[in-house]
Amino acid sequence: LILSATARIFFAFMLAGSVWIFMRGHNAPGGGFIGGLVGAAAFSILALAVGVETARRRLLLHPIVVMGLGLVLAGVSGLPGLVLDASYLTHQWATLP
């Protein structure tokens, strides 16, 4: 009863915390992996408290679509190295004047 009453509040705070952890991870501990774990925990709490169908309705994209997009982005990220006469996944750096 208590979890179902507070699940939506926890869900909102955990998603906001997930975004904060993701954004601060560039220069401090955190980043995409930990931010994703907190976001997944938010959806898990919502599913446990009010039901799986409610949690699925809150998702913008199906998890399989998100996994496919991640794999495509990981594959495409290596192509600039091939285009510029280097090996696959070679880092490309630019300097600003």
PDB file of C-alpha atoms in Angstrom:
ATOM      1  CA  LEU A   1       0.000   0.000   0.000  1.00  0.00           C
ATOM      2  CA  ILE A   2       2.756   2.444   0.897  1.00  0.00           C
ATOM      3  CA  LEU A   3       4.824   1.586  -2.190  1.00  0.00           C
ATOM      4  CA  SER A   4       1.879   1.938  -4.543  1.00  0.00           C
ATOM      5  CA  ALA A   5       1.013   5.302  -2.989  1.00  0.00           C
ATOM      6  CA  THR A   6       4.515   6.715  -3.370  1.00  0.00           C
ATOM      7  CA  ALA A   7       5.688   4.933  -6.530  1.00  0.00           C
ATOM      8  CA  ARG A   8       4.812   7.738  -8.921  1.00  0.00           C
ATOM      9  CA  ILE A   9       6.659  10.289  -6.793  1.00  0.00           C
ATOM     10  CA  PHE A  10       9.705   8.009  -6.559  1.00  0.00           C
ATOM     11  CA  PHE A  11       9.487   7.418 -10.312  1.00  0.00           C
ATOM     12  CA  ALA A  12       9.688  11.146 -11.090  1.00  0.00           C
ATOM     13  CA  PHE A  13      12.546  11.778  -8.658  1.00  0.00           C
ATOM     14  CA  MET A  14      14.503   8.749  -9.845  1.00  0.00           C
ATOM     15  CA  LEU A  15      14.193   9.751 -13.505  1.00  0.00           C
ATOM     16  CA  ALA A  16      15.327  13.284 -12.680  1.00  0.00           C
ATOM     17  CA  GLY A  17      18.229  11.841 -10.684  1.00  0.00           C
ATOM     18  CA  SER A  18      19.075   9.556 -13.578  1.00  0.00           C
ATOM     19  CA  VAL A  19      19.376  12.502 -15.950  1.00  0.00           C
ATOM     20  CA  TRP A  20      21.476  14.410 -13.398  1.00  0.00           C
ATOM     21  CA  ILE A  21      23.855  11.466 -12.917  1.00  0.00           C
ATOM     22  CA  PHE A  22      24.134  11.049 -16.684  1.00  0.00           C
ATOM     23  CA  MET A  23      24.942  14.735 -17.257  1.00  0.00           C
ATOM     24  CA  ARG A  24      27.465  15.064 -14.427  1.00  0.00           C
ATOM     25  CA  GLY A  25      29.353  11.945 -15.510  1.00  0.00           C
ATOM     26  CA  HIS A  26      31.485  13.863 -17.998  1.00  0.00           C
ATOM     27  CA  ASN A  27      33.725  15.404 -15.329  1.00  0.00           C
ATOM     28  CA  ALA A  28      32.770  13.471 -12.203  1.00  0.00           C
ATOM     29  CA  PRO A  29      31.771   9.939 -11.218  1.00  0.00           C
ATOM     30  CA  GLY A  30      28.624   8.823 -12.935  1.00  0.00           C
ATOM     31  CA  GLY A  31      27.753   8.676 -16.578  1.00  0.00           C
ATOM     32  CA  GLY A  32      25.619   6.665 -18.921  1.00  0.00           C
ATOM     33  CA  PHE A  33      25.846   3.276 -17.246  1.00  0.00           C
ATOM     34  CA  ILE A  34      24.937   4.406 -13.728  1.00  0.00           C
ATOM     35  CA  GLY A  35      22.326   6.843 -15.042  1.00  0.00           C
ATOM     36  CA  GLY A  36      20.759   4.022 -17.018  1.00  0.00           C
ATOM     37  CA  LEU A  37      20.705   1.779 -13.963  1.00  0.00           C
ATOM     38  CA  VAL A  38      18.868   4.414 -11.928  1.00  0.00           C
ATOM     39  CA  GLY A  39      16.396   4.953 -14.781  1.00  0.00           C
ATOM     40  CA  ALA A  40      15.781   1.210 -15.059  1.00  0.00           C
ATOM     41  CA  ALA A  41      15.260   1.024 -11.294  1.00  0.00           C
ATOM     42  CA  ALA A  42      12.633   3.767 -11.584  1.00  0.00           C
ATOM     43  CA  PHE A  43      10.689   1.732 -14.136  1.00  0.00           C
ATOM     44  CA  SER A  44      11.129  -1.398 -12.016  1.00  0.00           C
ATOM     45  CA  ILE A  45       9.643   0.265  -8.950  1.00  0.00           C
ATOM     46  CA  LEU A  46       6.736   1.525 -11.026  1.00  0.00           C
ATOM     47  CA  ALA A  47       6.147  -1.964 -12.442  1.00  0.00           C
ATOM     48  CA  LEU A  48       6.271  -3.570  -9.002  1.00  0.00           C
ATOM     49  CA  ALA A  49       3.975  -1.010  -7.417  1.00  0.00           C
ATOM     50  CA  VAL A  50       1.259  -0.358  -9.998  1.00  0.00           C
ATOM     51  CA  GLY A  51       1.722  -3.044 -12.630  1.00  0.00           C
ATOM     52  CA  VAL A  52       3.760  -3.890 -15.686  1.00  0.00           C
ATOM     53  CA  GLU A  53       1.252  -2.421 -18.145  1.00  0.00           C
ATOM     54  CA  THR A  54       1.484   1.013 -16.498  1.00  0.00           C
ATOM     55  CA  ALA A  55       5.282   0.900 -16.667  1.00  0.00           C
ATOM     56  CA  ARG A  56       5.164  -0.131 -20.339  1.00  0.00           C
ATOM     57  CA  ARG A  57       2.845   2.758 -21.155  1.00  0.00           C
ATOM     58  CA  ARG A  58       5.379   5.175 -19.632  1.00  0.00           C
ATOM     59  CA  LEU A  59       8.174   3.985 -21.924  1.00  0.00           C
ATOM     60  CA  LEU A  60       8.550   6.127 -25.039  1.00  0.00           C
ATOM     61  CA  LEU A  61      10.280   3.397 -27.074  1.00  0.00           C
ATOM     62  CA  HIS A  62      10.222  -0.371 -26.743  1.00  0.00           C
ATOM     63  CA  PRO A  63      13.440  -1.670 -25.121  1.00  0.00           C
ATOM     64  CA  ILE A  64      14.275  -3.757 -28.215  1.00  0.00           C
ATOM     65  CA  VAL A  65      14.201  -0.576 -30.332  1.00  0.00           C
ATOM     66  CA  VAL A  66      16.530   1.169 -27.871  1.00  0.00           C
ATOM     67  CA  MET A  67      18.970  -1.753 -27.992  1.00  0.00           C
ATOM     68  CA  GLY A  68      18.913  -1.715 -31.796  1.00  0.00           C
ATOM     69  CA  LEU A  69      19.559   2.025 -31.909  1.00  0.00           C
ATOM     70  CA  GLY A  70      22.485   1.608 -29.517  1.00  0.00           C
ATOM     71  CA  LEU A  71      24.037  -1.091 -31.669  1.00  0.00           C
ATOM     72  CA  VAL A  72      23.623   0.981 -34.836  1.00  0.00           C
ATOM     73  CA  LEU A  73      25.160   4.059 -33.158  1.00  0.00           C
ATOM     74  CA  ALA A  74      28.084   1.988 -31.868  1.00  0.00           C
ATOM     75  CA  GLY A  75      28.736   0.631 -35.359  1.00  0.00           C
ATOM     76  CA  VAL A  76      28.421   4.007 -37.068  1.00  0.00           C
ATOM     77  CA  SER A  77      30.731   5.706 -34.546  1.00  0.00           C
ATOM     78  CA  GLY A  78      33.705   3.845 -36.001  1.00  0.00           C
ATOM     79  CA  LEU A  79      33.146   4.939 -39.589  1.00  0.00           C
ATOM     80  CA  PRO A  80      34.851   8.387 -39.405  1.00  0.00           C
ATOM     81  CA  GLY A  81      38.151   6.612 -38.752  1.00  0.00           C
ATOM     82  CA  LEU A  82      37.738   4.543 -41.892  1.00  0.00           C
ATOM     83  CA  VAL A  83      36.814   7.577 -44.000  1.00  0.00           C
ATOM     84  CA  LEU A  84      39.908   9.532 -42.908  1.00  0.00           C
ATOM     85  CA  ASP A  85      42.443   6.782 -43.790  1.00  0.00           C
ATOM     86  CA  ALA A  86      42.779   5.365 -40.309  1.00  0.00           C
ATOM     87  CA  SER A  87      41.535   2.183 -38.720  1.00  0.00           C
ATOM     88  CA  TYR A  88      38.022   1.480 -37.520  1.00  0.00           C
ATOM     89  CA  LEU A  89      37.125   3.287 -34.243  1.00  0.00           C
ATOM     90  CA  THR A  90      40.143   5.617 -34.418  1.00  0.00           C
ATOM     91  CA  HIS A  91      39.463   8.783 -32.446  1.00  0.00           C
ATOM     92  CA  GLN A  92      39.099  11.982 -34.431  1.00  0.00           C
ATOM     93  CA  TRP A  93      40.010  15.260 -32.779  1.00  0.00           C
ATOM     94  CA  ALA A  94      39.459  18.817 -33.925  1.00  0.00           C
ATOM     95  CA  THR A  95      40.904  21.993 -32.462  1.00  0.00           C
ATOM     96  CA  LEU A  96      39.106  25.294 -32.324  1.00  0.00           C
ATOM     97  CA  PRO A  97      41.045  28.417 -33.258  1.00  0.00           C
TER      98      PRO A  97
END
